[in-house]
XYZ file of C-alpha atoms in Angstrom:
443
model
C 71.638 -14.707 20.954
C 70.402 -17.497 23.221
C 72.658 -18.834 25.949
C 74.533 -22.006 25.047
C 72.982 -25.052 26.654
C 75.215 -27.138 28.894
C 75.539 -30.911 28.838
C 75.557 -31.544 32.601
C 72.139 -32.662 33.768
C 70.663 -32.441 30.285
C 68.625 -35.213 28.672
C 70.560 -36.279 25.586
C 68.931 -38.314 22.852
C 70.611 -41.674 22.286
C 71.508 -42.284 18.646
C 72.408 -45.957 18.697
C 69.413 -47.601 20.374
C 67.275 -48.351 17.306
C 70.145 -50.004 15.460
C 71.131 -52.180 18.430
C 67.594 -53.101 19.507
C 66.655 -54.193 15.992
C 69.670 -56.494 15.694
C 71.677 -54.360 13.307
C 74.690 -53.936 15.532
C 78.059 -55.044 14.151
C 80.181 -56.769 16.740
C 83.478 -58.562 16.306
C 82.042 -61.980 15.478
C 79.749 -60.401 12.845
C 82.695 -59.297 10.730
C 83.954 -61.116 7.638
C 86.221 -58.477 6.081
C 88.315 -60.789 3.915
C 87.510 -63.851 1.832
C 88.828 -67.322 2.503
C 89.124 -67.091 6.265
C 90.054 -70.151 8.284
C 88.590 -70.567 11.755
C 90.915 -71.063 14.695
C 90.665 -72.936 17.966
C 93.364 -72.854 20.633
C 94.803 -75.884 22.391
C 95.470 -74.804 25.974
C 97.572 -76.312 28.710
C 95.530 -78.188 31.332
C 98.435 -77.768 33.754
C 99.395 -74.604 35.641
C 103.063 -75.536 35.331
C 104.443 -78.184 33.010
C 107.343 -78.837 30.687
C 106.360 -79.597 27.082
C 108.424 -82.567 25.936
C 106.728 -83.050 22.595
C 103.622 -82.426 20.475
C 102.125 -84.875 17.979
C 99.572 -83.120 15.761
C 99.582 -85.654 12.909
C 96.113 -87.069 13.659
C 94.640 -83.577 13.867
C 96.233 -82.577 10.572
C 94.653 -85.603 8.827
C 91.141 -84.716 9.982
C 89.030 -83.633 6.966
C 88.475 -79.890 6.991
C 91.642 -79.049 8.921
C 93.822 -76.475 7.159
C 96.762 -76.643 9.507
C 98.067 -76.978 13.056
C 100.555 -74.395 14.320
C 102.626 -75.130 17.433
C 104.423 -72.822 19.798
C 107.744 -73.556 18.133
C 106.356 -72.424 14.760
C 104.919 -69.297 16.374
C 108.289 -68.545 17.928
C 109.943 -68.757 14.519
C 107.924 -65.821 13.134
C 107.064 -63.811 16.265
C 109.310 -62.794 19.098
C 108.523 -61.934 22.674
C 106.289 -58.978 23.528
C 108.453 -56.215 24.989
C 108.106 -55.196 28.632
C 109.049 -52.025 30.475
C 110.502 -54.208 33.247
C 114.081 -55.239 32.611
C 113.906 -58.933 33.327
C 114.712 -62.326 31.862
C 111.039 -63.249 32.234
C 110.066 -63.128 28.553
C 106.452 -63.111 27.424
C 105.737 -65.421 24.506
C 102.185 -65.576 23.173
C 102.326 -69.357 22.832
C 104.143 -71.834 25.043
C 107.153 -73.498 23.474
C 109.071 -75.586 25.997
C 107.030 -74.822 29.094
C 103.456 -73.904 30.083
C 103.223 -71.506 33.007
C 99.470 -71.272 33.650
C 96.411 -73.419 33.050
C 94.911 -72.140 29.820
C 98.139 -70.968 28.203
C 98.081 -71.521 24.409
C 100.160 -74.495 23.288
C 98.998 -74.867 19.670
C 96.401 -73.460 17.269
C 94.228 -75.449 14.879
C 92.811 -73.714 11.819
C 89.989 -75.406 9.927
C 87.214 -74.613 7.481
C 84.897 -74.010 10.446
C 85.151 -73.790 14.229
C 83.436 -77.149 14.760
C 86.124 -79.060 12.891
C 88.836 -77.029 14.612
C 87.427 -77.940 18.044
C 87.286 -81.637 17.084
C 90.876 -81.502 15.911
C 92.060 -80.164 19.268
C 91.111 -83.475 20.864
C 93.382 -85.350 18.438
C 96.558 -83.468 19.376
C 98.785 -85.347 21.799
C 101.043 -83.312 24.057
C 103.670 -84.935 26.243
C 103.563 -82.852 29.423
C 105.863 -83.182 32.410
C 103.874 -81.619 35.270
C 105.959 -79.407 37.545
C 105.360 -78.043 41.048
C 103.679 -74.676 40.811
C 102.991 -71.576 42.865
C 99.530 -70.063 43.044
C 99.927 -67.706 45.991
C 102.300 -64.840 46.541
C 103.644 -66.287 49.803
C 104.593 -69.486 47.981
C 106.219 -67.638 45.094
C 108.460 -65.633 47.443
C 109.792 -68.592 49.421
C 113.538 -69.198 48.922
C 112.829 -72.774 47.798
C 109.852 -71.897 45.577
C 109.538 -73.559 42.152
C 110.720 -71.093 39.530
C 108.577 -70.100 36.578
C 111.673 -68.806 34.783
C 114.780 -70.737 35.757
C 116.894 -68.329 33.740
C 115.788 -65.463 36.015
C 116.717 -67.338 39.194
C 113.763 -65.844 41.096
C 110.020 -65.299 40.968
C 110.488 -61.627 41.835
C 110.216 -59.614 38.640
C 111.020 -56.255 40.211
C 111.523 -54.630 43.580
C 111.655 -50.840 44.016
C 111.516 -48.451 46.956
C 110.569 -44.770 46.978
C 110.605 -42.030 49.594
C 109.059 -38.559 49.454
C 109.759 -35.988 52.145
C 111.178 -37.524 55.355
C 108.999 -40.512 56.258
C 111.471 -41.890 58.816
C 111.597 -38.557 60.590
C 107.807 -38.238 60.523
C 107.359 -41.642 62.131
C 110.043 -40.978 64.742
C 108.331 -37.758 65.825
C 104.739 -39.068 65.686
C 102.555 -39.274 68.773
C 100.756 -42.396 67.520
C 101.356 -44.908 64.730
C 99.073 -47.593 63.348
C 99.739 -50.593 61.123
C 97.435 -52.767 59.025
C 98.296 -55.993 57.170
C 95.982 -56.978 54.355
C 95.331 -59.268 51.415
C 93.439 -57.966 48.397
C 91.961 -60.705 46.158
C 92.027 -61.065 42.411
C 88.998 -59.859 40.522
C 87.839 -60.112 36.957
C 84.861 -59.351 34.752
C 82.780 -61.170 32.157
C 81.643 -58.765 29.443
C 78.804 -60.017 27.252
C 81.116 -60.159 24.241
C 84.283 -62.220 24.566
C 87.570 -61.597 22.740
C 87.674 -61.785 18.971
C 90.443 -61.459 16.375
C 90.710 -61.632 12.597
C 94.286 -61.647 11.324
C 95.377 -61.215 7.706
C 99.033 -61.488 6.769
C 100.108 -60.311 3.311
C 103.599 -61.469 2.293
C 103.987 -58.540 -0.044
C 104.798 -56.016 1.350
C 105.154 -58.068 4.587
C 102.266 -56.467 6.477
C 99.475 -57.405 8.842
C 95.895 -56.200 9.127
C 94.133 -57.093 12.356
C 90.492 -56.694 13.303
C 89.800 -57.039 17.022
C 87.539 -55.744 19.789
C 90.613 -54.097 21.242
C 91.178 -51.213 23.638
C 94.378 -49.222 23.903
C 95.818 -49.379 20.374
C 98.077 -46.358 20.659
C 100.080 -47.799 23.573
C 100.168 -51.453 22.579
C 100.318 -51.335 18.758
C 104.082 -50.596 18.815
C 104.635 -53.579 21.131
C 102.693 -55.858 18.788
C 104.663 -54.593 15.818
C 107.921 -55.272 17.649
C 106.804 -58.818 18.506
C 105.895 -59.414 14.841
C 109.191 -57.935 13.643
C 107.620 -55.303 11.396
C 107.680 -51.488 11.539
C 104.568 -49.860 12.930
C 103.270 -48.820 9.504
C 103.085 -52.504 8.495
C 100.609 -53.351 11.281
C 97.099 -51.982 10.852
C 94.557 -52.414 13.681
C 90.807 -52.005 13.061
C 88.050 -52.198 15.681
C 84.411 -53.169 14.977
C 81.650 -50.541 15.085
C 80.160 -51.990 18.295
C 81.560 -53.541 21.451
C 79.768 -55.766 23.921
C 81.484 -54.423 27.013
C 85.028 -54.635 28.289
C 85.623 -53.318 31.825
C 89.235 -52.912 30.662
C 89.752 -56.619 29.969
C 89.769 -56.263 26.196
C 93.080 -54.456 26.274
C 94.545 -57.912 26.961
C 93.263 -59.276 23.636
C 96.410 -57.873 22.001
C 98.391 -61.013 22.905
C 95.905 -63.074 20.884
C 96.226 -60.560 18.076
C 99.952 -61.319 17.885
C 99.209 -65.047 18.142
C 96.679 -65.064 15.304
C 98.846 -62.793 13.171
C 101.661 -65.309 13.485
C 99.290 -68.175 12.645
C 98.102 -66.291 9.566
C 101.710 -65.843 8.500
C 102.592 -69.509 8.983
C 99.530 -70.804 7.117
C 99.323 -67.941 4.586
C 95.557 -67.467 5.003
C 93.363 -65.032 6.943
C 92.392 -66.454 10.348
C 89.388 -65.754 12.559
C 89.202 -66.629 16.256
C 86.375 -65.966 18.677
C 86.947 -66.767 22.327
C 84.316 -68.925 23.995
C 83.088 -68.277 27.519
C 85.096 -71.088 29.122
C 88.276 -69.765 27.528
C 87.486 -66.319 28.825
C 86.974 -67.505 32.391
C 90.099 -69.643 32.264
C 92.668 -67.515 30.524
C 91.649 -63.977 29.632
C 92.838 -61.478 32.232
C 92.271 -60.362 35.812
C 93.201 -57.547 38.132
C 96.228 -58.110 40.335
C 95.835 -59.595 43.780
C 98.083 -58.183 46.476
C 99.273 -58.619 49.988
C 101.035 -56.010 52.012
C 100.802 -53.593 54.875
C 100.344 -49.896 55.468
C 101.546 -47.792 58.409
C 100.315 -44.319 59.323
C 101.839 -41.757 61.689
C 99.718 -39.117 63.461
C 100.166 -36.169 65.769
C 98.240 -36.151 69.041
C 95.423 -34.095 67.496
C 94.975 -36.439 64.526
C 97.095 -34.867 61.787
C 98.358 -37.511 59.352
C 102.087 -36.807 58.986
C 103.490 -39.966 57.414
C 102.479 -43.092 55.482
C 104.443 -46.226 54.584
C 103.186 -48.728 52.017
C 104.461 -52.224 51.298
C 102.830 -53.702 48.196
C 103.464 -57.276 47.039
C 101.771 -57.740 43.680
C 100.844 -60.907 41.774
C 101.366 -60.355 38.032
C 100.385 -63.909 37.126
C 102.576 -66.007 34.863
C 103.979 -63.165 32.738
C 104.638 -59.442 32.885
C 102.017 -58.612 30.289
C 101.984 -54.993 29.151
C 100.756 -52.541 30.256
C 101.663 -54.124 33.592
C 103.104 -53.140 35.975
C 101.190 -49.915 35.333
C 98.473 -50.983 37.783
C 101.063 -50.681 40.554
C 102.229 -47.229 39.511
C 99.055 -45.669 38.145
C 98.171 -44.329 41.612
C 101.749 -43.930 42.774
C 102.033 -40.204 42.098
C 98.901 -39.666 44.218
C 99.968 -41.922 47.095
C 98.604 -39.356 49.535
C 95.051 -39.913 48.267
C 92.856 -36.974 49.221
C 95.010 -36.072 52.220
C 97.668 -33.437 52.944
C 100.274 -35.908 54.236
C 103.757 -34.850 53.096
C 105.993 -37.788 54.047
C 105.463 -41.063 52.173
C 107.456 -44.271 51.643
C 106.515 -46.978 49.144
C 108.023 -50.448 48.694
C 106.817 -52.423 45.648
C 107.565 -56.090 45.013
C 106.277 -57.616 41.757
C 106.118 -61.400 41.559
C 105.067 -64.036 39.022
C 102.922 -67.073 39.853
C 101.236 -69.871 37.911
C 98.057 -67.869 37.381
C 96.651 -66.193 34.275
C 98.519 -62.935 33.521
C 97.089 -59.797 35.095
C 95.861 -56.706 33.313
C 93.245 -53.969 33.299
C 89.994 -54.375 35.195
C 87.713 -51.659 36.605
C 89.794 -48.937 38.195
C 93.138 -50.497 37.280
C 95.149 -50.438 40.481
C 93.087 -47.822 42.278
C 90.919 -50.085 44.462
C 93.927 -52.083 45.680
C 95.918 -48.976 46.562
C 93.257 -46.864 48.229
C 91.734 -49.788 50.105
C 94.870 -49.854 52.247
C 94.932 -46.090 52.800
C 91.263 -45.748 53.729
C 91.348 -48.827 55.944
C 94.236 -47.445 57.996
C 92.289 -44.192 58.429
C 89.409 -46.145 59.985
C 91.795 -48.056 62.248
C 93.507 -44.844 63.321
C 90.183 -43.160 64.062
C 89.312 -45.888 66.543
C 92.764 -45.700 68.101
C 92.612 -41.914 68.430
C 89.044 -41.914 69.731
C 87.789 -39.844 66.791
C 84.863 -40.245 64.446
C 86.280 -41.584 61.134
C 84.613 -38.744 59.246
C 86.165 -36.153 61.563
C 89.637 -37.665 61.187
C 89.327 -37.450 57.427
C 88.074 -33.867 57.538
C 91.126 -32.848 59.554
C 93.428 -34.196 56.850
C 91.661 -33.551 53.542
C 93.191 -31.190 51.018
C 91.312 -27.935 51.591
C 89.389 -26.121 48.892
C 91.682 -23.079 49.044
C 94.793 -25.277 48.609
C 93.970 -26.291 45.030
C 95.822 -26.749 42.746
C 97.587 -29.077 45.187
C 101.055 -30.511 44.579
C 101.225 -34.112 45.812
C 104.523 -35.338 47.304
C 104.965 -38.070 44.668
C 104.292 -35.817 41.680
C 100.582 -35.491 40.902
C 98.820 -32.144 40.808
C 95.226 -32.154 42.060
C 93.817 -29.324 39.982
C 90.525 -28.610 41.742
C 87.959 -29.917 44.166
C 85.923 -29.417 47.284
C 86.384 -32.581 49.290
C 84.480 -31.274 52.327
C 81.385 -30.728 50.197
C 81.807 -34.217 48.757
C 81.807 -35.677 52.271
C 78.767 -33.587 53.205
C 76.857 -34.994 50.236
C 78.001 -38.543 50.972
C 76.818 -38.272 54.596
C 73.478 -36.937 53.427
C 72.952 -39.745 50.930
C 74.012 -42.383 53.466
C 71.932 -40.855 56.316
C 75.027 -40.942 58.504
C 73.280 -40.256 61.843
C 71.079 -43.311 61.267
C 74.143 -45.401 60.435
C 75.818 -44.322 63.685
C 72.671 -45.107 65.640
C 72.512 -48.634 64.196
C 76.221 -49.118 64.932
C 75.821 -48.035 68.552
C 72.773 -50.253 68.989
C 74.706 -53.232 67.641
C 77.543 -52.557 70.067
C 75.134 -52.423 73.022
C 73.413 -55.656 71.997
């Protein structure tokens, strides 16, 4: 019997190339699964913060080819808020009703016999906005006199929680040296080749929805969509197309538009198709959270990391959109990173601002969290007079310590971090990097 061939390092024949390269791929906008679909276009708020005093859609409804105009109030009559794991009075509606909280928030939906007519009809809708002062930055949102996105909540802070593992106060009190670093981490987003797309089909008997969408994460978010649409989970079917033109995590956020189009389909009693255009995507799709905060690290005289304190202030955007705030807690149980530090404190403050809601994007919370930890290691190395690589080697989880129990709950099952650093130094030609650094300092 021949030895089974492994996958690692093997050349594997690609099966999909011929179909995609010859134009036979089937992406979301290629689908037409039901007859009689109307085509939707979304009217979006031009204001980051504004009260909606009235909507006049009569001229749009008279335009030839328009099937109907659905406002936020009509959406609210058939679809509730999307549930959140955060207990808060900051409710997430998929369409603005009395107030718009970010530029690009849906205010109404036009459905027409084609997208061209629907886009023309958007320009005929008159919305009476009362612009309100807004907050774009975390510092502004946290001021005592800051404009409130949700007056009923009485604050822009959605949640504040503190955690301690081991004895961080004791570790800092006994440390030979401590270091502190304040930072701001910017928002980031992505632009996959294929934008969002949804087809929604409501059937009044037996009161069920079928949704087609280029969606990621159905098993977590399908129950939330069903709850927002007021149907049991078995009355909401979600189907994805055979091919996807990229995501980077962003397409998990399409679920809010799935609820929106499902509600539109229910109001108008026809299947509805919506394809996001590029400007919509840039304006109002999703982004990773931006943060500000600080990190402190406590060391012994010989460079052992004995304690870490984190303060994270996180910008969720205008709403707590599931699966947020998971980006804040996804790395929480491994707050020690790759290091053996036993004493850790974490303070998390989640705030809303008049920005597009945050969500998944490339690493989902990891870059923001470990940026702070690795930056403080560099700062400490300079303060302790050690090479930054050497300081890390002194504190890495050792090969013989795996599986390693992290203070906040994770178990690191295996690894050889020293070998990883050796390979990284080889690839980077570390001696040459140090030589260039020293030459720059002498210049």
